[in-house]
């Protein structure tokens, strides 16, 4: 059974780069038709899709984050990463990684989420 687990620092200072890693167990980043995503939820607000990296290595990002976000992967470690530059306190949120299967209408596998606070 595939599992996703987020990891990284829980506190980031304003203007720095937020960096998180998602480790995939029981599945492969290169398996056809799977897409791996970052999603976040600020306190008191709804879920916000941030971007994805697909099984062939292609990426897509939310237009609102395009100038700040980079998603990459290390297939040898079965991990993919999020980098969000120039963060502000508005980037404080619970960050999730999640898998999407092509042809579905929902994210069928989620990590547990990790809290990241942006504060000086």
PDB file of C-alpha atoms in Angstrom:
ATOM      1  CA  UNK A   1       0.000   0.000   0.000  1.00  0.00           C
ATOM      2  CA  UNK A   2       1.454   3.348  -1.027  1.00  0.00           C
ATOM      3  CA  UNK A   3       2.234   5.835   1.740  1.00  0.00           C
ATOM      4  CA  UNK A   4       3.411   9.453   1.623  1.00  0.00           C
ATOM      5  CA  UNK A   5       5.288  11.228   4.407  1.00  0.00           C
ATOM      6  CA  UNK A   6       6.209  14.914   4.579  1.00  0.00           C
ATOM      7  CA  UNK A   7       9.356  16.066   6.341  1.00  0.00           C
ATOM      8  CA  UNK A   8      11.283  19.295   6.860  1.00  0.00           C
ATOM      9  CA  UNK A   9      11.706  22.227   9.240  1.00  0.00           C
ATOM     10  CA  UNK A  10       8.614  23.417  11.084  1.00  0.00           C
ATOM     11  CA  UNK A  11       9.808  27.013  11.413  1.00  0.00           C
ATOM     12  CA  UNK A  12      11.071  29.292   8.631  1.00  0.00           C
ATOM     13  CA  UNK A  13      12.017  32.949   8.843  1.00  0.00           C
ATOM     14  CA  UNK A  14      10.472  35.555   6.523  1.00  0.00           C
ATOM     15  CA  UNK A  15      12.340  36.038   3.226  1.00  0.00           C
ATOM     16  CA  UNK A  16      13.912  32.573   3.479  1.00  0.00           C
ATOM     17  CA  UNK A  17      13.114  29.502   1.388  1.00  0.00           C
ATOM     18  CA  UNK A  18      10.677  26.910   2.677  1.00  0.00           C
ATOM     19  CA  UNK A  19      11.897  23.424   1.787  1.00  0.00           C
ATOM     20  CA  UNK A  20       9.978  20.182   2.344  1.00  0.00           C
ATOM     21  CA  UNK A  21      10.449  16.610   1.187  1.00  0.00           C
ATOM     22  CA  UNK A  22       7.844  13.922   0.561  1.00  0.00           C
ATOM     23  CA  UNK A  23       8.980  10.313   0.766  1.00  0.00           C
ATOM     24  CA  UNK A  24       6.940   7.784  -1.227  1.00  0.00           C
ATOM     25  CA  UNK A  25       6.770   4.218   0.096  1.00  0.00           C
ATOM     26  CA  UNK A  26       5.119   1.245  -1.586  1.00  0.00           C
ATOM     27  CA  UNK A  27       5.029   2.953  -4.975  1.00  0.00           C
ATOM     28  CA  UNK A  28       7.261   4.657  -7.516  1.00  0.00           C
ATOM     29  CA  UNK A  29       7.457   8.244  -8.726  1.00  0.00           C
ATOM     30  CA  UNK A  30       7.964   6.927 -12.248  1.00  0.00           C
ATOM     31  CA  UNK A  31       4.904   4.664 -12.452  1.00  0.00           C
ATOM     32  CA  UNK A  32       2.768   5.618 -15.433  1.00  0.00           C
ATOM     33  CA  UNK A  33      -0.204   7.957 -14.858  1.00  0.00           C
ATOM     34  CA  UNK A  34       0.678   9.039 -11.324  1.00  0.00           C
ATOM     35  CA  UNK A  35       1.138  12.681 -10.393  1.00  0.00           C
ATOM     36  CA  UNK A  36       2.587  13.885  -7.108  1.00  0.00           C
ATOM     37  CA  UNK A  37       1.315  17.130  -5.621  1.00  0.00           C
ATOM     38  CA  UNK A  38       1.863  19.682  -2.888  1.00  0.00           C
ATOM     39  CA  UNK A  39      -1.243  21.128  -1.214  1.00  0.00           C
ATOM     40  CA  UNK A  40      -1.452  23.449   1.784  1.00  0.00           C
ATOM     41  CA  UNK A  41      -4.050  24.715   4.252  1.00  0.00           C
ATOM     42  CA  UNK A  42      -3.495  27.997   6.119  1.00  0.00           C
ATOM     43  CA  UNK A  43      -5.109  28.240   9.569  1.00  0.00           C
ATOM     44  CA  UNK A  44      -8.840  28.869   9.290  1.00  0.00           C
ATOM     45  CA  UNK A  45      -8.790  28.601   5.490  1.00  0.00           C
ATOM     46  CA  UNK A  46      -9.409  26.009   2.815  1.00  0.00           C
ATOM     47  CA  UNK A  47      -7.052  23.768   0.891  1.00  0.00           C
ATOM     48  CA  UNK A  48      -4.838  25.369  -1.747  1.00  0.00           C
ATOM     49  CA  UNK A  49      -3.282  23.314  -4.536  1.00  0.00           C
ATOM     50  CA  UNK A  50       0.304  24.397  -5.120  1.00  0.00           C
ATOM     51  CA  UNK A  51       1.705  22.240  -7.899  1.00  0.00           C
ATOM     52  CA  UNK A  52       2.697  18.786  -9.095  1.00  0.00           C
ATOM     53  CA  UNK A  53       5.427  16.696 -10.622  1.00  0.00           C
ATOM     54  CA  UNK A  54       4.377  13.908 -12.962  1.00  0.00           C
ATOM     55  CA  UNK A  55       5.662  10.439 -13.702  1.00  0.00           C
ATOM     56  CA  UNK A  56       7.716  11.668 -16.659  1.00  0.00           C
ATOM     57  CA  UNK A  57       9.207  14.534 -14.619  1.00  0.00           C
ATOM     58  CA  UNK A  58       7.052  17.351 -15.944  1.00  0.00           C
ATOM     59  CA  UNK A  59       5.780  20.006 -13.537  1.00  0.00           C
ATOM     60  CA  UNK A  60       2.842  22.361 -13.190  1.00  0.00           C
ATOM     61  CA  UNK A  61       2.300  25.157 -10.689  1.00  0.00           C
ATOM     62  CA  UNK A  62      -0.511  27.311  -9.361  1.00  0.00           C
ATOM     63  CA  UNK A  63      -0.365  30.668 -11.168  1.00  0.00           C
ATOM     64  CA  UNK A  64      -0.473  32.506  -7.841  1.00  0.00           C
ATOM     65  CA  UNK A  65       2.759  30.795  -6.746  1.00  0.00           C
ATOM     66  CA  UNK A  66       4.543  30.443 -10.079  1.00  0.00           C
ATOM     67  CA  UNK A  67       7.260  32.999  -9.367  1.00  0.00           C
ATOM     68  CA  UNK A  68       8.218  31.387  -6.046  1.00  0.00           C
ATOM     69  CA  UNK A  69       7.677  27.629  -6.313  1.00  0.00           C
ATOM     70  CA  UNK A  70       9.848  24.769  -7.514  1.00  0.00           C
ATOM     71  CA  UNK A  71       8.977  21.070  -7.301  1.00  0.00           C
ATOM     72  CA  UNK A  72      11.680  18.526  -8.025  1.00  0.00           C
ATOM     73  CA  UNK A  73      12.321  14.823  -7.494  1.00  0.00           C
ATOM     74  CA  UNK A  74      15.021  12.296  -6.715  1.00  0.00           C
ATOM     75  CA  UNK A  75      13.931   9.012  -8.256  1.00  0.00           C
ATOM     76  CA  UNK A  76      16.802   7.088  -6.663  1.00  0.00           C
ATOM     77  CA  UNK A  77      15.367   7.937  -3.236  1.00  0.00           C
ATOM     78  CA  UNK A  78      11.711   7.902  -4.331  1.00  0.00           C
ATOM     79  CA  UNK A  79      11.309  11.430  -2.982  1.00  0.00           C
ATOM     80  CA  UNK A  80       9.983  14.701  -4.303  1.00  0.00           C
ATOM     81  CA  UNK A  81      10.535  18.138  -2.833  1.00  0.00           C
ATOM     82  CA  UNK A  82       8.937  21.548  -2.489  1.00  0.00           C
ATOM     83  CA  UNK A  83      10.860  24.812  -2.463  1.00  0.00           C
ATOM     84  CA  UNK A  84       8.976  28.045  -1.839  1.00  0.00           C
ATOM     85  CA  UNK A  85      11.156  31.134  -1.904  1.00  0.00           C
ATOM     86  CA  UNK A  86      10.746  34.541  -0.264  1.00  0.00           C
ATOM     87  CA  UNK A  87       8.166  33.354   2.226  1.00  0.00           C
ATOM     88  CA  UNK A  88       6.031  35.620   4.403  1.00  0.00           C
ATOM     89  CA  UNK A  89       3.814  34.906   7.440  1.00  0.00           C
ATOM     90  CA  UNK A  90       0.962  34.361   4.946  1.00  0.00           C
ATOM     91  CA  UNK A  91       2.710  31.126   3.940  1.00  0.00           C
ATOM     92  CA  UNK A  92       2.121  29.641   7.401  1.00  0.00           C
ATOM     93  CA  UNK A  93       0.081  26.482   6.825  1.00  0.00           C
ATOM     94  CA  UNK A  94      -0.157  22.737   7.119  1.00  0.00           C
ATOM     95  CA  UNK A  95       1.574  21.333   4.038  1.00  0.00           C
ATOM     96  CA  UNK A  96       0.504  18.051   2.473  1.00  0.00           C
ATOM     97  CA  UNK A  97       1.835  15.867  -0.287  1.00  0.00           C
ATOM     98  CA  UNK A  98      -0.725  13.828  -2.215  1.00  0.00           C
ATOM     99  CA  UNK A  99      -0.910  11.446  -5.183  1.00  0.00           C
ATOM    100  CA  UNK A 100      -3.263  11.789  -8.110  1.00  0.00           C
ATOM    101  CA  UNK A 101      -3.996   9.000 -10.562  1.00  0.00           C
ATOM    102  CA  UNK A 102      -4.755  10.084 -14.119  1.00  0.00           C
ATOM    103  CA  UNK A 103      -8.443   9.649 -14.882  1.00  0.00           C
ATOM    104  CA  UNK A 104      -9.611  10.195 -11.300  1.00  0.00           C
ATOM    105  CA  UNK A 105     -11.309  13.321  -9.922  1.00  0.00           C
ATOM    106  CA  UNK A 106      -9.658  13.360  -6.499  1.00  0.00           C
ATOM    107  CA  UNK A 107      -6.333  12.846  -4.732  1.00  0.00           C
ATOM    108  CA  UNK A 108      -6.528   9.245  -3.574  1.00  0.00           C
ATOM    109  CA  UNK A 109      -3.474   9.110  -1.287  1.00  0.00           C
ATOM    110  CA  UNK A 110      -2.409  11.810   1.180  1.00  0.00           C
ATOM    111  CA  UNK A 111       0.401  12.308   3.626  1.00  0.00           C
ATOM    112  CA  UNK A 112      -0.430  13.214   7.213  1.00  0.00           C
ATOM    113  CA  UNK A 113       0.599  16.847   6.732  1.00  0.00           C
ATOM    114  CA  UNK A 114       3.271  18.900   8.430  1.00  0.00           C
ATOM    115  CA  UNK A 115       2.911  22.295  10.104  1.00  0.00           C
ATOM    116  CA  UNK A 116       5.185  25.057   8.836  1.00  0.00           C
ATOM    117  CA  UNK A 117       5.223  28.428  10.577  1.00  0.00           C
ATOM    118  CA  UNK A 118       6.814  31.496   9.006  1.00  0.00           C
ATOM    119  CA  UNK A 119       7.874  33.836  11.784  1.00  0.00           C
ATOM    120  CA  UNK A 120      10.811  35.938  12.884  1.00  0.00           C
TER     121      UNK A 120
END
